[in-house]
């Protein structure tokens, strides 16, 4: 009965007299708004076996993120922040047997704790400023290495102003053999005869 009265109060269609709702604390909550009902809070999604409960989008987000993290070795993924020089080892989408590396200065992190999180790297390649955006939880990314800390402490989360700086500020030159890639991610060296 209290739940029905609660739903009616939330919809604004009070069917019971106000005096009967006062002891339950429902009348005051209904006057403040539905978000302030006693015991109400934003539902958090969770996964129960194959089923998603609560906030379905959030639960799906957690499940997909957990799948990716289960396949990753945490030793291959360094923590980094905007301004750091970062190298990413990833599978070439056009040739899945080939691994490629892209390195650059991290311009920003976007919702990195969520499944759809991404980050942007910028580098100067052959005199042309090149930016690439990576999905952090992409299965194509095999390793992330922090090459160097930011040269100065930036007090911003997005460093898009670096696009207008001289090229030397966003140039990162790294050799694959200096990055300590795991054995399964190394390119086999050709033997000299």
Coordinates of C-alpha atoms in Angstrom, one line a residue:
X1 CA 0.0 0.0 0.0
X2 CA 2.8 2.3 0.8
X3 CA 4.4 1.7 -2.6
X4 CA 1.2 2.4 -4.4
X5 CA 0.8 5.7 -2.4
X6 CA 4.5 6.5 -3.3
X7 CA 3.9 5.9 -7.0
X8 CA 0.7 8.0 -6.9
X9 CA 2.5 10.8 -5.0
X10 CA 5.3 10.8 -7.6
X11 CA 2.9 11.1 -10.5
X12 CA 1.1 14.0 -8.7
X13 CA -2.2 12.1 -8.5
X14 CA -2.7 11.8 -4.8
X15 CA -5.7 9.6 -4.3
X16 CA -5.4 9.4 -0.5
X17 CA -5.9 12.3 1.9
X18 CA -2.7 14.2 2.8
X19 CA -3.1 13.3 6.5
X20 CA -2.8 9.6 5.7
X21 CA 0.5 10.1 3.8
X22 CA 2.2 12.3 6.4
X23 CA 3.2 9.5 8.7
X24 CA 4.9 7.7 5.9
X25 CA 7.0 10.7 5.0
X26 CA 5.7 10.5 1.5
X27 CA 3.9 13.8 1.3
X28 CA 7.0 15.8 2.1
X29 CA 9.0 13.8 -0.4
X30 CA 6.4 14.2 -3.1
X31 CA 6.4 18.0 -2.5
X32 CA 10.2 18.1 -2.9
X33 CA 10.1 16.1 -6.1
X34 CA 10.4 12.5 -7.1
X35 CA 14.2 12.4 -6.9
X36 CA 14.0 13.1 -3.1
X37 CA 11.7 10.2 -2.2
X38 CA 12.9 8.3 0.9
X39 CA 15.2 5.5 0.1
X40 CA 15.4 6.4 -3.6
X41 CA 18.8 6.7 -5.4
X42 CA 20.1 6.3 -8.9
X43 CA 20.1 2.7 -9.8
X44 CA 23.4 1.2 -10.4
X45 CA 23.7 -1.5 -13.0
X46 CA 25.1 -4.9 -12.2
X47 CA 25.6 -8.2 -14.0
X48 CA 24.0 -11.4 -12.7
X49 CA 25.1 -14.2 -14.9
X50 CA 23.8 -13.6 -18.4
X51 CA 21.3 -11.0 -17.2
X52 CA 21.7 -7.3 -16.8
X53 CA 20.0 -5.7 -13.8
X54 CA 19.2 -2.1 -12.9
X55 CA 20.6 0.5 -15.2
X56 CA 21.0 -1.6 -18.3
X57 CA 23.4 0.7 -20.1
X58 CA 25.7 0.9 -17.1
X59 CA 25.6 -2.8 -16.6
X60 CA 26.4 -3.5 -20.2
X61 CA 29.3 -1.0 -19.9
X62 CA 30.7 -2.9 -16.9
X63 CA 30.3 -6.3 -18.6
X64 CA 32.1 -5.2 -21.8
X65 CA 34.9 -3.5 -19.9
X66 CA 35.4 -6.6 -17.7
X67 CA 35.7 -8.7 -20.9
X68 CA 38.4 -6.6 -22.3
X69 CA 40.3 -6.2 -19.0
X70 CA 40.2 -10.0 -18.6
X71 CA 42.1 -10.5 -21.8
X72 CA 44.7 -7.8 -21.0
X73 CA 47.9 -8.2 -19.1
X74 CA 48.2 -5.2 -16.8
X75 CA 52.0 -5.2 -17.1
X76 CA 51.6 -4.2 -20.7
X77 CA 49.5 -1.1 -20.0
X78 CA 51.2 1.9 -18.3
X79 CA 49.2 4.7 -16.6
X80 CA 49.5 8.1 -18.3
X81 CA 48.0 11.5 -18.2
X82 CA 47.7 14.4 -20.7
X83 CA 51.1 15.8 -21.7
X84 CA 53.0 12.5 -21.4
X85 CA 54.7 11.0 -24.4
X86 CA 53.0 7.6 -25.0
X87 CA 53.5 4.7 -27.5
X88 CA 50.6 2.4 -28.4
X89 CA 51.2 -1.0 -29.9
X90 CA 48.1 -2.1 -31.9
X91 CA 47.0 -4.6 -34.5
X92 CA 46.8 -3.2 -38.0
X93 CA 43.1 -3.3 -38.8
X94 CA 43.8 -3.9 -42.5
X95 CA 46.3 -6.7 -41.9
X96 CA 45.6 -8.5 -38.6
X97 CA 48.9 -10.4 -38.6
X98 CA 50.9 -7.2 -38.5
X99 CA 51.5 -5.0 -35.4
X100 CA 52.1 -1.3 -35.6
X101 CA 53.2 1.4 -33.2
X102 CA 52.0 5.0 -33.0
X103 CA 53.7 7.3 -30.5
X104 CA 52.9 10.9 -29.6
X105 CA 52.0 13.4 -26.9
X106 CA 48.7 12.7 -25.2
X107 CA 46.4 15.7 -25.8
X108 CA 43.6 14.5 -23.7
X109 CA 41.7 11.6 -22.1
X110 CA 37.9 11.3 -22.6
X111 CA 35.9 9.2 -20.1
X112 CA 38.8 6.8 -19.7
X113 CA 37.0 4.9 -16.9
X114 CA 34.0 4.0 -19.1
X115 CA 33.9 1.4 -21.8
X116 CA 33.7 4.1 -24.6
X117 CA 36.7 6.0 -23.2
X118 CA 39.3 7.3 -25.6
X119 CA 42.5 9.3 -25.8
X120 CA 44.2 11.4 -28.5
X121 CA 47.9 11.3 -29.4
X122 CA 49.6 13.9 -31.5
X123 CA 53.0 13.6 -33.3
X124 CA 54.9 15.2 -36.1
X125 CA 55.4 12.7 -38.9
X126 CA 57.5 13.9 -41.9
X127 CA 56.8 17.5 -41.0
X128 CA 53.0 17.0 -40.8
X129 CA 51.1 17.2 -37.5
X130 CA 49.3 13.9 -37.1
X131 CA 46.7 13.1 -34.5
X132 CA 45.1 9.7 -33.8
X133 CA 42.3 8.9 -31.5
X134 CA 42.3 5.5 -29.8
X135 CA 39.5 3.7 -28.0
X136 CA 41.1 2.8 -24.6
X137 CA 39.2 -0.5 -24.4
X138 CA 39.7 -1.5 -28.0
X139 CA 40.7 -5.2 -28.5
X140 CA 43.1 -4.0 -31.2
X141 CA 45.3 -2.3 -28.6
X142 CA 47.9 -4.8 -27.3
X143 CA 50.1 -2.5 -25.1
X144 CA 50.6 1.1 -24.0
X145 CA 53.9 2.4 -22.8
X146 CA 54.6 5.8 -21.2
X147 CA 57.8 6.9 -22.9
X148 CA 58.4 10.1 -21.0
X149 CA 56.6 12.3 -18.4
X150 CA 55.3 15.7 -19.4
X151 CA 58.2 18.2 -19.6
X152 CA 56.1 20.7 -17.6
X153 CA 53.2 20.3 -15.3
X154 CA 50.0 21.2 -17.2
X155 CA 47.1 22.4 -15.2
X156 CA 44.6 21.3 -17.7
X157 CA 43.0 18.0 -18.8
X158 CA 42.8 18.8 -22.5
X159 CA 45.9 20.1 -24.1
X160 CA 44.4 21.1 -27.5
X161 CA 46.5 24.3 -27.4
X162 CA 49.6 22.3 -28.2
X163 CA 48.2 22.1 -31.8
X164 CA 49.3 25.7 -32.3
X165 CA 52.7 25.3 -30.7
X166 CA 56.0 24.7 -32.6
X167 CA 56.4 21.1 -33.9
X168 CA 59.2 20.3 -31.5
X169 CA 56.7 20.4 -28.6
X170 CA 54.7 17.5 -30.0
X171 CA 57.4 15.4 -31.7
X172 CA 58.1 12.0 -30.2
X173 CA 60.8 9.9 -31.7
X174 CA 61.0 6.4 -30.3
X175 CA 62.5 3.1 -31.5
X176 CA 60.6 -0.1 -31.0
X177 CA 63.5 -1.8 -29.3
X178 CA 63.6 0.9 -26.6
X179 CA 60.0 0.4 -25.5
X180 CA 60.3 -2.9 -23.7
X181 CA 57.5 -4.5 -25.6
X182 CA 56.6 -8.0 -24.4
X183 CA 58.0 -10.9 -26.4
X184 CA 54.7 -11.8 -28.0
X185 CA 54.4 -8.2 -29.3
X186 CA 57.9 -7.7 -30.6
X187 CA 58.7 -7.7 -34.3
X188 CA 61.1 -10.4 -35.2
X189 CA 64.5 -9.0 -36.1
X190 CA 66.0 -10.0 -39.4
X191 CA 69.2 -11.8 -39.1
X192 CA 72.1 -10.3 -41.0
X193 CA 74.1 -12.7 -43.2

